[in-house]
mmCIF file of C-alpha atoms in Angstrom:
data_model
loop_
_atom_site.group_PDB
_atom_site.id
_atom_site.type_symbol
_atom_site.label_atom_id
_atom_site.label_comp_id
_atom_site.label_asym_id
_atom_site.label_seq_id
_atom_site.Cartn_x
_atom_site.Cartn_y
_atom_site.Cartn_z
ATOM 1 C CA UNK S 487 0.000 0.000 0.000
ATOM 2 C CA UNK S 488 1.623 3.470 -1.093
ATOM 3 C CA UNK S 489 0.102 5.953 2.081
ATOM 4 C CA UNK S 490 -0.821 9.177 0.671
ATOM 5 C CA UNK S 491 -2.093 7.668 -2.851
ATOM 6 C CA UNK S 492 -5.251 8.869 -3.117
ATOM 7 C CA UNK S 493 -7.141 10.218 -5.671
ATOM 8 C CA UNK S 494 -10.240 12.809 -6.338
ATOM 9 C CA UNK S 495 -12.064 10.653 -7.369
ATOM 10 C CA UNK S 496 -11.364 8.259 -4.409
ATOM 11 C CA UNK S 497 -12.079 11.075 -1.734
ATOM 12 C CA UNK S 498 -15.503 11.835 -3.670
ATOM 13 C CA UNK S 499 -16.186 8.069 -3.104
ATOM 14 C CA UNK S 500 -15.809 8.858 0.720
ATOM 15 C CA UNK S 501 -17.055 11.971 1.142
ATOM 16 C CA UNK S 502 -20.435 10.322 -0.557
ATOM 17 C CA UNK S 503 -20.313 7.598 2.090
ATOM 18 C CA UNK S 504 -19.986 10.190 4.865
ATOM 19 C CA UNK S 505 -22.714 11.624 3.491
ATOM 20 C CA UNK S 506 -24.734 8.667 2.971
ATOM 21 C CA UNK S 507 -23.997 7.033 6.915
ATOM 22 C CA UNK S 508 -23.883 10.477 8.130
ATOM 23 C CA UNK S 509 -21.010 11.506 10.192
ATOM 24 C CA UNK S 510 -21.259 9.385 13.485
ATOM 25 C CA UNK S 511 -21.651 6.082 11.743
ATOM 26 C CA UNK S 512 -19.102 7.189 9.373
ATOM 27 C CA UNK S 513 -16.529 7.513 11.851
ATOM 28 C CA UNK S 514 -17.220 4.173 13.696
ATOM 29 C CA UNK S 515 -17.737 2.243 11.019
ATOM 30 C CA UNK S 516 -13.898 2.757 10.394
ATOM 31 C CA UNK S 517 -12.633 3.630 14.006
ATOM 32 C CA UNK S 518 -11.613 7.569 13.732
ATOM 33 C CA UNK S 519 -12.418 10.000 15.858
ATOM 34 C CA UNK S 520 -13.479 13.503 15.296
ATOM 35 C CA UNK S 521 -10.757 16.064 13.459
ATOM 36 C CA UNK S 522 -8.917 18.236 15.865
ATOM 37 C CA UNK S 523 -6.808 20.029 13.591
ATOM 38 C CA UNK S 524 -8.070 20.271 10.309
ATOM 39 C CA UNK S 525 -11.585 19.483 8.092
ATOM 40 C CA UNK S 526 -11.848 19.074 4.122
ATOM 41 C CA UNK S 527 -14.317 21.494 2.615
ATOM 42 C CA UNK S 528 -16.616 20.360 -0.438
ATOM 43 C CA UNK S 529 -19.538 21.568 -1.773
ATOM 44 C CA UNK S 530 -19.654 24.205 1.163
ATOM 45 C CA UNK S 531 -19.439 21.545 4.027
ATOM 46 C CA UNK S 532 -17.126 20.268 6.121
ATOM 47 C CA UNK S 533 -15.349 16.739 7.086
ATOM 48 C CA UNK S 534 -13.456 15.069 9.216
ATOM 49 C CA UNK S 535 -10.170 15.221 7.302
ATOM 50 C CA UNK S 536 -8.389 12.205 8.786
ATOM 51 C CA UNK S 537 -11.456 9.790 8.381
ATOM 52 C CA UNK S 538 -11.959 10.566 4.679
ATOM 53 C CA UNK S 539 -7.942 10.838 3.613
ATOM 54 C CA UNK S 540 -7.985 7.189 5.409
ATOM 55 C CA UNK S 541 -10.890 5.756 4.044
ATOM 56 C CA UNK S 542 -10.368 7.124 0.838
ATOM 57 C CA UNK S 543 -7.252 4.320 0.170
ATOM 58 C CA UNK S 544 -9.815 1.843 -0.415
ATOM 59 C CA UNK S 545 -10.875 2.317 -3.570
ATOM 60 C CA UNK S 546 -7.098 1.870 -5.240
ATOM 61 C CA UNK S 547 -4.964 1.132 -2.286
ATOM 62 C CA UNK S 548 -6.971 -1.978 -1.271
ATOM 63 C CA UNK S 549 -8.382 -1.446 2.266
ATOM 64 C CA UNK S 550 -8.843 2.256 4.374
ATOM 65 C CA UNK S 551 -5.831 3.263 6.454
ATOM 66 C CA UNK S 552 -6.510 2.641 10.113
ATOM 67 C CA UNK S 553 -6.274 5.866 12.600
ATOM 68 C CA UNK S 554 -3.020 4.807 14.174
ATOM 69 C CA UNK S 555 -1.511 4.864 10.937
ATOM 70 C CA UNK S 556 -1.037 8.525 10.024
ATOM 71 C CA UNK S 557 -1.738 11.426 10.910
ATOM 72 C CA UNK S 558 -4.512 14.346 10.190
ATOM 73 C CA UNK S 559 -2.104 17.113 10.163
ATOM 74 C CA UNK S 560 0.121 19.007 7.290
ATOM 75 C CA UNK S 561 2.354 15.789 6.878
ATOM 76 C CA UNK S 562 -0.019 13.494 5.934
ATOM 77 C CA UNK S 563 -3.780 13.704 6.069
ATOM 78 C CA UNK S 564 -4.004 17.593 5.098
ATOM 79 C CA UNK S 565 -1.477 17.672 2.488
ATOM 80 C CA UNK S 566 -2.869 14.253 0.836
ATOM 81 C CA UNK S 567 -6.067 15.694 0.271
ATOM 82 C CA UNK S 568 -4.458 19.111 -0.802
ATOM 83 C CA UNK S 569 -2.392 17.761 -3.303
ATOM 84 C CA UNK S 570 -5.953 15.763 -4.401
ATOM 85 C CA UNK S 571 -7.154 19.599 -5.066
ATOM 86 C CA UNK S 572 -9.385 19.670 -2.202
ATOM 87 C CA UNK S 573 -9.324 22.820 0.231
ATOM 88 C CA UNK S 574 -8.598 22.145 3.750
ATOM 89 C CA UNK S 575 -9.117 23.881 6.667
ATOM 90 C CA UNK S 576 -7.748 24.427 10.270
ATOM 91 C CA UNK S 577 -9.915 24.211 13.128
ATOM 92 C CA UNK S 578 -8.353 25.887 15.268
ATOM 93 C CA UNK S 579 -6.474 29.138 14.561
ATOM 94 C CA UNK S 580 -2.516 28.504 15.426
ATOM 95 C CA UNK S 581 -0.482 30.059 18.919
ATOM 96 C CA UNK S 582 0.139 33.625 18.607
ATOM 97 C CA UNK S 583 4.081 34.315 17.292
ATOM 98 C CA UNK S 584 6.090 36.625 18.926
ATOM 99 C CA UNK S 585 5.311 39.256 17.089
ATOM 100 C CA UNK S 586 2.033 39.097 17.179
ATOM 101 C CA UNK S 587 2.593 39.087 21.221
ATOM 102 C CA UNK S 588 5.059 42.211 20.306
ATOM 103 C CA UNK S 589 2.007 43.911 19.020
ATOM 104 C CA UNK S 590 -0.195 42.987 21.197
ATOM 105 C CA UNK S 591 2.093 43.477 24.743
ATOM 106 C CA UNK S 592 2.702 47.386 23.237
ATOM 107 C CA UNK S 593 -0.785 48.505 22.973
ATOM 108 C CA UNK S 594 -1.807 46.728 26.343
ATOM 109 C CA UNK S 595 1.369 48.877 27.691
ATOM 110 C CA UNK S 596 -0.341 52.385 26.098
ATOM 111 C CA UNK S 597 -3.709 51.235 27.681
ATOM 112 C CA UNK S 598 -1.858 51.550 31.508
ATOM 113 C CA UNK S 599 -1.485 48.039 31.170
ATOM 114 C CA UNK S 600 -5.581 47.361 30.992
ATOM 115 C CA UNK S 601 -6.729 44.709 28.673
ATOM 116 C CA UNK S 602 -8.804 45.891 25.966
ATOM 117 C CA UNK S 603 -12.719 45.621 24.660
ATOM 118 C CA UNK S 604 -13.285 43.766 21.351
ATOM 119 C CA UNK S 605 -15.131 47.203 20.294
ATOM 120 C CA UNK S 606 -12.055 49.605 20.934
ATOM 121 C CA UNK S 607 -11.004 51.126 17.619
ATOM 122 C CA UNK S 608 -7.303 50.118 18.389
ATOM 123 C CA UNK S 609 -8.295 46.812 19.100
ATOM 124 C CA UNK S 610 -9.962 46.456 15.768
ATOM 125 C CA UNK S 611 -7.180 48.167 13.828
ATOM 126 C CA UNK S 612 -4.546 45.541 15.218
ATOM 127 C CA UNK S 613 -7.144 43.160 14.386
ATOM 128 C CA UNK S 614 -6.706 44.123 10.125
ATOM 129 C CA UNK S 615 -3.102 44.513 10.471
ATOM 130 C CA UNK S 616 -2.220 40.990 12.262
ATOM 131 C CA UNK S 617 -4.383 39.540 9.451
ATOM 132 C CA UNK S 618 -1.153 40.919 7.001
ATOM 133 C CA UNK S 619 1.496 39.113 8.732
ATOM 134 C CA UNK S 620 2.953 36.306 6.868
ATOM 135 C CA UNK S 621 3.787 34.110 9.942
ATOM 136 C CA UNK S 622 0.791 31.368 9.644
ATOM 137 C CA UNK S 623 -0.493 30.148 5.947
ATOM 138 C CA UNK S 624 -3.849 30.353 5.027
ATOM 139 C CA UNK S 625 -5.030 26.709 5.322
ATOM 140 C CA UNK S 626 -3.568 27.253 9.174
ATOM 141 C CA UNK S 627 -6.245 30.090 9.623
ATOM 142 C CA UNK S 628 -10.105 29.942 10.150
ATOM 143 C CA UNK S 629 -12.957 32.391 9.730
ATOM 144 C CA UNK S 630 -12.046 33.941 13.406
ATOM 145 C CA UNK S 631 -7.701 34.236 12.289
ATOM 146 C CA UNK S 632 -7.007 36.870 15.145
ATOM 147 C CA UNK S 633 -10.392 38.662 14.776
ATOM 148 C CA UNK S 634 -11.233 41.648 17.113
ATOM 149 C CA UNK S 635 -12.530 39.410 19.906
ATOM 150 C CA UNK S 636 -9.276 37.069 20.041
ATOM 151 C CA UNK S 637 -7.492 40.191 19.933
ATOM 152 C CA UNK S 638 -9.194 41.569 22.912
ATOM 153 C CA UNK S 639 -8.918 38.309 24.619
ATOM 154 C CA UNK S 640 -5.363 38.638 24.230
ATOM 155 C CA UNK S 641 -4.842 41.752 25.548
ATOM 156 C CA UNK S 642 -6.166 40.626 28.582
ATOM 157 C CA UNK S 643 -3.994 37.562 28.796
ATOM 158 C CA UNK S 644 -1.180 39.833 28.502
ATOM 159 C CA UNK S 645 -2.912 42.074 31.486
ATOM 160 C CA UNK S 646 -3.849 39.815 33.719
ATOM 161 C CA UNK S 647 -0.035 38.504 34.021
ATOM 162 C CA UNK S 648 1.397 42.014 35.000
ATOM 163 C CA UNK S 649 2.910 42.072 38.356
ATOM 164 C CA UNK S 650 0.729 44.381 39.796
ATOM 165 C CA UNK S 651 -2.886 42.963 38.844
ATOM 166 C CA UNK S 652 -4.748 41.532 41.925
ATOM 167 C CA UNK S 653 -6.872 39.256 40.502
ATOM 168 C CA UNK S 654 -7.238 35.311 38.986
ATOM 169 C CA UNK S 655 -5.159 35.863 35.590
ATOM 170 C CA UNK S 656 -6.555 34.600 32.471
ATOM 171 C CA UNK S 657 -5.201 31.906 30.413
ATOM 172 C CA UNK S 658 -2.432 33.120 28.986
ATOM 173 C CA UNK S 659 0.992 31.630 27.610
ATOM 174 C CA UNK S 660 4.666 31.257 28.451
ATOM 175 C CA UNK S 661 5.170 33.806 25.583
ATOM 176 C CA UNK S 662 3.111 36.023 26.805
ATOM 177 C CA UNK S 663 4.426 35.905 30.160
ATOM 178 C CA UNK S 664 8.034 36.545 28.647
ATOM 179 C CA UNK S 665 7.391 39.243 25.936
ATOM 180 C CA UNK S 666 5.873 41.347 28.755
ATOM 181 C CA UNK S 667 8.708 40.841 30.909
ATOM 182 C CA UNK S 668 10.870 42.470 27.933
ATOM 183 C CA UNK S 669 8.376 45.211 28.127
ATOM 184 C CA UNK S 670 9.059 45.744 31.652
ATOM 185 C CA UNK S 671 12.495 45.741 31.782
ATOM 186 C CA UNK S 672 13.381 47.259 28.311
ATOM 187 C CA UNK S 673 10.107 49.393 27.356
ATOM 188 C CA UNK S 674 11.522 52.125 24.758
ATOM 189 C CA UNK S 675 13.601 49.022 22.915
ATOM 190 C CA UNK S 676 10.322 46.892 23.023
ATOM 191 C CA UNK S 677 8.369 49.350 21.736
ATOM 192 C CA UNK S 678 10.782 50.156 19.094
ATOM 193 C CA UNK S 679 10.432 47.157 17.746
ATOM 194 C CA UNK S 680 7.065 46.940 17.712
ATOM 195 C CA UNK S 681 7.034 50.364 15.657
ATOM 196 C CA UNK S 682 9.010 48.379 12.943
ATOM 197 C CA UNK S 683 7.143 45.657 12.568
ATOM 198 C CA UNK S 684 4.242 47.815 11.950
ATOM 199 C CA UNK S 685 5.760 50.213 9.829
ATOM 200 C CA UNK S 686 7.361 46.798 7.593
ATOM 201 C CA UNK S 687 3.568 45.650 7.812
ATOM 202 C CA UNK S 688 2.169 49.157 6.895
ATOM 203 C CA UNK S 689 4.965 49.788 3.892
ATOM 204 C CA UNK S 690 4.854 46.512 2.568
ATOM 205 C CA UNK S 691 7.929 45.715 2.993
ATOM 206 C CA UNK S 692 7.245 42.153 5.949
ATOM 207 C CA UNK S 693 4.198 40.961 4.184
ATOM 208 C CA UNK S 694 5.585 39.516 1.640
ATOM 209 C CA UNK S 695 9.088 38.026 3.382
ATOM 210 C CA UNK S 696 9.361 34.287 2.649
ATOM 211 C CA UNK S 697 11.123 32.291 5.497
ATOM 212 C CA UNK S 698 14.205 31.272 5.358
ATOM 213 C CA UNK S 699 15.943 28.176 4.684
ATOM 214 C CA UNK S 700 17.036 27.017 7.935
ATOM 215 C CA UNK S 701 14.738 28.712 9.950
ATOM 216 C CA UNK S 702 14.349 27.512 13.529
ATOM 217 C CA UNK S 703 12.254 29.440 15.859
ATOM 218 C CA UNK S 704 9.900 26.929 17.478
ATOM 219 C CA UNK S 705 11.764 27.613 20.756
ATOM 220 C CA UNK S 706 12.365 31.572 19.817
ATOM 221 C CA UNK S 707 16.024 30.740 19.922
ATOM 222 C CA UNK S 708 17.008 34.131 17.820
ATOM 223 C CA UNK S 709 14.205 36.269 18.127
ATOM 224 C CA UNK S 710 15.060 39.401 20.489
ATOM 225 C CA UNK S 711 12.872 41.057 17.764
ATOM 226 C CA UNK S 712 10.281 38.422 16.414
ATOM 227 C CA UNK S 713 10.528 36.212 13.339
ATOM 228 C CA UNK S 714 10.011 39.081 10.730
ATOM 229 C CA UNK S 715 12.317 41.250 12.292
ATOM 230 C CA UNK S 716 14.656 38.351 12.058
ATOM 231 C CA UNK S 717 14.334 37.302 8.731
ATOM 232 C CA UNK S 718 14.731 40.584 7.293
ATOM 233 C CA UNK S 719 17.984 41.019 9.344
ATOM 234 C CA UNK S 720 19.001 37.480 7.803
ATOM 235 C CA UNK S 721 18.527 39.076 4.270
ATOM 236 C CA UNK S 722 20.769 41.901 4.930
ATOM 237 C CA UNK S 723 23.504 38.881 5.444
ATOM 238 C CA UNK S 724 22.671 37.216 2.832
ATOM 239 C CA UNK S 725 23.026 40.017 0.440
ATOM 240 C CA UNK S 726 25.511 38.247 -2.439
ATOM 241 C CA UNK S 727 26.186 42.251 -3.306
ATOM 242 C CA UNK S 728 27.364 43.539 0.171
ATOM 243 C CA UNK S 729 28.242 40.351 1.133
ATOM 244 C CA UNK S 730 31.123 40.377 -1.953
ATOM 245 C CA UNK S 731 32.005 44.346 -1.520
ATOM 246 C CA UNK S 732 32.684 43.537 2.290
ATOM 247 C CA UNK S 733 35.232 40.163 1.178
ATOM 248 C CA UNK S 734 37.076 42.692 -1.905
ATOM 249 C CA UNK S 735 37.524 45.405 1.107
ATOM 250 C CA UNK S 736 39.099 42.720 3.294
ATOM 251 C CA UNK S 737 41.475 41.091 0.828
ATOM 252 C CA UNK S 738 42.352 44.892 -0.887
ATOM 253 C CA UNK S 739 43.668 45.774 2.851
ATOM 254 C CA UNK S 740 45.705 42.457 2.947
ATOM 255 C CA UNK S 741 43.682 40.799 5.092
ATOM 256 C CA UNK S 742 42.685 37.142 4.952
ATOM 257 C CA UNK S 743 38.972 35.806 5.391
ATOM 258 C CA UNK S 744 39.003 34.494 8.964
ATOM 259 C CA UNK S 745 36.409 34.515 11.062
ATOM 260 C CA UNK S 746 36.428 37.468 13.416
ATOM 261 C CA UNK S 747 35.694 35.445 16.506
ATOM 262 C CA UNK S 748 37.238 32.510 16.614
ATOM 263 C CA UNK S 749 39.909 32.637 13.636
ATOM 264 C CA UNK S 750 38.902 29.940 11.514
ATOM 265 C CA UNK S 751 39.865 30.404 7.823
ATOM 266 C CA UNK S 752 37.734 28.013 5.495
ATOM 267 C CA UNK S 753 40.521 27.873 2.955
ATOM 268 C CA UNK S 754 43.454 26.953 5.287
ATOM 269 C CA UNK S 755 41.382 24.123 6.424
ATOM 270 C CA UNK S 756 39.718 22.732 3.744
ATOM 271 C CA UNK S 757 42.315 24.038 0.395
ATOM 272 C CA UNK S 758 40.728 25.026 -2.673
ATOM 273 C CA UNK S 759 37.169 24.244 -1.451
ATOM 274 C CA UNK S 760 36.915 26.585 1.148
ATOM 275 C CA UNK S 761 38.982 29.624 -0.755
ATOM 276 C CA UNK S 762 37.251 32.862 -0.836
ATOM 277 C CA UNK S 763 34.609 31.441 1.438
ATOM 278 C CA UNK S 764 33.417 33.248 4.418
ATOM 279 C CA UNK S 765 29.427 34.026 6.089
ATOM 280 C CA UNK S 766 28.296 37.786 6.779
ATOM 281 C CA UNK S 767 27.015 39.085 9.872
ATOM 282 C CA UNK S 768 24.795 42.317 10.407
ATOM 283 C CA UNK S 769 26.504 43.352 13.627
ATOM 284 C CA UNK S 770 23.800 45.372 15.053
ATOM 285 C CA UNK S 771 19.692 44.130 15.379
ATOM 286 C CA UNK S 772 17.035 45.670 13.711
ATOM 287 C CA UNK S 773 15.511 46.483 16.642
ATOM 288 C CA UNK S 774 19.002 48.656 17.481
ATOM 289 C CA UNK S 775 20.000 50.105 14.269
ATOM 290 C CA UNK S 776 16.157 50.598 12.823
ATOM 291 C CA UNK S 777 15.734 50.569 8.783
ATOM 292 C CA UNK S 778 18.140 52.036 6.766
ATOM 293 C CA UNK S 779 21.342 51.535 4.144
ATOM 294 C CA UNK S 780 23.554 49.155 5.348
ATOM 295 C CA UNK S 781 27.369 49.979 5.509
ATOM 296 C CA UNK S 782 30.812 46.954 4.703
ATOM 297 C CA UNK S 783 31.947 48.772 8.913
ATOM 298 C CA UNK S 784 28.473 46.870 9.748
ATOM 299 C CA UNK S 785 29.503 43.750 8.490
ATOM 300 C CA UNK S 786 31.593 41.246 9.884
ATOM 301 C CA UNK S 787 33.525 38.267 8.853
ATOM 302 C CA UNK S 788 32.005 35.465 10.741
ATOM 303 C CA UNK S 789 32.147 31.030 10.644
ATOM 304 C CA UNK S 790 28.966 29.439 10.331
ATOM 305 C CA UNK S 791 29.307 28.142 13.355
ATOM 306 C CA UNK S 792 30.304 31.106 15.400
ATOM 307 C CA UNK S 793 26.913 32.735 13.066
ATOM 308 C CA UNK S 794 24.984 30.066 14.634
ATOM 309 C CA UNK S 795 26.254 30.696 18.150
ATOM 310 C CA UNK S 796 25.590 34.210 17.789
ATOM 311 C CA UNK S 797 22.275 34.118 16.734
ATOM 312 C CA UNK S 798 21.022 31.223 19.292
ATOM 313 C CA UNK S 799 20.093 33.514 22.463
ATOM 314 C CA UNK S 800 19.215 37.189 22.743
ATOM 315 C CA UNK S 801 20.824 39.148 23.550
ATOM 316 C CA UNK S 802 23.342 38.808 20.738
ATOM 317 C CA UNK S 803 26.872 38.985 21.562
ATOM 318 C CA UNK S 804 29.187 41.243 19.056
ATOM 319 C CA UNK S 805 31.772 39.249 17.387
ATOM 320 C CA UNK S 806 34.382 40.895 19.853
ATOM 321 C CA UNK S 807 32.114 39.944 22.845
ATOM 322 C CA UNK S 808 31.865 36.043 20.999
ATOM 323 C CA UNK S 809 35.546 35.890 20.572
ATOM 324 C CA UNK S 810 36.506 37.264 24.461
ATOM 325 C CA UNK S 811 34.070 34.296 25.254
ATOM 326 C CA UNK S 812 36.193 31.947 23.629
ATOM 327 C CA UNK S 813 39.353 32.949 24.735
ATOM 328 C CA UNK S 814 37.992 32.854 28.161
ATOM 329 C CA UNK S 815 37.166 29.138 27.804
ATOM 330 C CA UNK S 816 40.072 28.152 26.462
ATOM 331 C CA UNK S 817 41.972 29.904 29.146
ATOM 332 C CA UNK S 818 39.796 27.858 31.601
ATOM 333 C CA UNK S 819 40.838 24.704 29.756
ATOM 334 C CA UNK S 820 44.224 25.080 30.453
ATOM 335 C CA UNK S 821 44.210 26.271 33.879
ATOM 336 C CA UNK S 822 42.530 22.757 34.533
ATOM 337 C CA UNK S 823 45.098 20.904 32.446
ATOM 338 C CA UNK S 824 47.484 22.081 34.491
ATOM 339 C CA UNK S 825 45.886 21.321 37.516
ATOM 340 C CA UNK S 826 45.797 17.883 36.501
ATOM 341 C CA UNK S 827 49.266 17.668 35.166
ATOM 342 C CA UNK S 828 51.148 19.194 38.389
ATOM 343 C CA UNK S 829 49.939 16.196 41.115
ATOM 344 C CA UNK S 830 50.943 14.042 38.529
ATOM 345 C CA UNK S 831 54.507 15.998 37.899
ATOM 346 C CA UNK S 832 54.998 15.774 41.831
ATOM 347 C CA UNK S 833 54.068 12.143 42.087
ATOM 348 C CA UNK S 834 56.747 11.359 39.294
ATOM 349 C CA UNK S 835 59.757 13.404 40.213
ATOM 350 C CA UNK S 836 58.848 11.320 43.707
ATOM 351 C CA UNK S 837 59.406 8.145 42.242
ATOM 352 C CA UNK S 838 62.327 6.429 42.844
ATOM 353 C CA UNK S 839 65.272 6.323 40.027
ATOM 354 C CA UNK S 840 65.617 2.280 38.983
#
C-alpha cells in the first residue's frame, strides 16, 4: 500500500459515504475520531479530514488506512487531500508568534497596562493589520484568524499577568508571560520594535518576506525582535552584493577571510574548497540600528558556526564579545590541564630512580 495515494475521485467516493452514513456512523464504522486540527471542505461543508484521507485508500490502495496509521495534520492527512485539489481547513487558529505578542504586549502597555474591549477602535485596527502578517499560511487560519474578539482576549492575557494585577489571571501563555517581561524591563527598545514591525507591515515591505531556509524558531532561539524582524535582518547577510564588496575590502587591505571570533579560515582548512569562502554578519539588530542603508563597517567576517552561536540567544553577543568568550574558555581549559598535570609531575619526580 503506497500511504498518501489517493485520488479525487477516491475522496468523492468517501465523502459520498460520509454523506450517505452520516457523520457518526461514518466515523465508527472505520474507528476515527473527530478532526482536531483540520476538516476538508466540499460543496460548502465540512469533514473530518483524517477519516476521509484514510478511508479514501480503499478504492485503489486496497483497504482504508486505520487511525493509528497517520496522521490528520500538514504531513499526511491535510497535504494528501491538498495535493488531491481539495481545500482544507484548520480548526483551530494557530499560537500567537512573537510578534504578534510584540504587538499585542505594546498597545496593552499604552492602555496603563488594561486589557482591551473587542469594540475599541485600536483593538480592531490591530485586528486588520495581524491579518497581514505572513507568519501562519492560510489553510492554518479559520474564519475567526485573530479577529477583534481574540485580539481583545489577548490583551487581557497579557494584562492579567502584570505584576501588579490583583486578581485570577486569564489563560495566557509562556510567551506572553516573557514578551511582557521584555516590556518591563526594556520598554523604549520593546516598543521600538514593535514600531518596525508595523511600519514593515504598513509599507509593505514584511508581508511579503518568505522564510528562510534554515529557519528555527519553534523555541524563539534568535528572536530578540520576532521572526520578521529576524528574517529581514538574515537578508541583509545574505546580500551576495554587500556580502562580496565587504570580502574585496578585506582582501584589498591584505587581510585574509578568517572569522572574526574565533579565527577559523575556510581555505586553510579545507584548500581550494573553502577559498574565498566566508558568512556575513549584520553586527547590530534591527531592533538597534532601525531601517536604513547598510554599511561593509556593519559587516563582519564570521564562521557558520560562530553565526549560529551568535544568533542562538538574545541578547546577541558582538563578534568581539563572541571571541573574548572563547578565549575565556580556552583559558579555563588550560588552567585545569594544568591542575591535573602538576599532582601528577609531583608524584613522578617522587618516584624512585631504577
Amino acid at each position: 500500500m503506497r500511504k498518501g495515494a489517493i485520488t479525487q475521485e477516491s475522496v468523492l467516493k468517501a465523502i459520498a459515504e460520509y454523506d450517505q452514513l452520516g457523520r457518526d456512523a461514518f466515523l465508527a464504522k472505520y474507528g476515527y475520531g473527530e478532526a482536531r486540527s483540520y476538516v476538508v471542505v466540499h460543496e460548502g461543508r465540512e469533514y473530518d479530514s483524517k477519516a476521509i484521507a484514510g478511508v479514501a485508500h480503499q478504492w485503489g490502495q486496497g483497504r482504508p488506512l486505520k487511525p493509528d496509521e497517520f496522521s490528520g495534520g500538514k504531513e499526511h492527512a491535510a497535504a494528501w487531500l491538498k495535493r488531491a485539489g481539495f481545500q482544507v481547513k484548520a480548526v483551530k487558529n494557530p499560537d500567537w508568534a512573537r510578534d504578534e505578542i510584540i504587538l499585542a504586549c505594546q498597545l496593552v502597555m499604552e492602555n496603563g497596562w488594561k486589557g482591551l474591549d473587542a469594540q475599541d477602535a485600536r483593538v480592531v485596527e490591530l485586528s486588520g493589520l495581524l491579518q497581514l502578517l505572513p507568519l501562519h499560511a492560510e489553510g492554518e487560519r479559520n474564519e475567526k484568524f485573530r479577529n477583534p474578539n481574540g485580539v481583545a482576549r489577548k490583551t487581557f492575557d497579557i494584562a492579567t499577568r502584570h505584576p501588579e494585577y490583583q486578581g485570577k489571571p486569564t489563560n495566557g501563555g509562556a510567551l506572553d508571560v516573557a514578551v511582557l517581561n521584555e516590556f518591563l524591563a526594556r520598554p523604549e527598545q520593546m516598543a521600538g520594535v514593535a514600531q518596525l514591525i508595523r511600519r514593515g507591515i504598513v509599507d509593505g515591505d514584511l508581508q511579503t518576506l518568505a522564510p528562510t531556509g534554515d529557519e528555527e524558531f519553534e523555541d524563539d532561539y534568535s528572536a530578540p525582535e520576532g521572526r520578521l524582524l529576524m528574517r529581514r535582518h538574515q537578508a541583509r547577510e545574505r546580500s551576495k552584493p554587500l556580502r562580496k564588496k565587504k570580502i574585496a575590502s578585506v582582501l584589498q587591505r591584505g587581510g585574509r577571510l578568517a572569522c572574526e571570533a574565533c579565527g577559523f579560515d575556510y581555505e586553510q582548512v579545507y584548500g581550494d574548497r573553502g577559498a574565498g569562502y566566508i558568512e556575513c554578519h549584520h553586527v547590530v539588530p534591527l531592533h538597534e540600528a532601525g531601517e536604513g542603508r547598510t554599511k561593509l563597517s556593519d559587516l563582519a567576517l564570521i564562521c557558520a558556526n560562530c553565526h549560529r552561536m551568535i544568533h542562538r540567544a538574545a541578547p546577541w553577543p558582538t563578534p568581539a564579545e563572541l571571541r573574548a568568550s572563547i578565549e575565556r574558555k580556552h583559558a579555563a581549559d588550560r588552567r585545569a590541564a594544568e591542575a591535573i598535570a602538576l599532582p601528577r609531575r609531583a608524584a613522578d619526580e617522587q618516584m624512585p630512580t631504577p
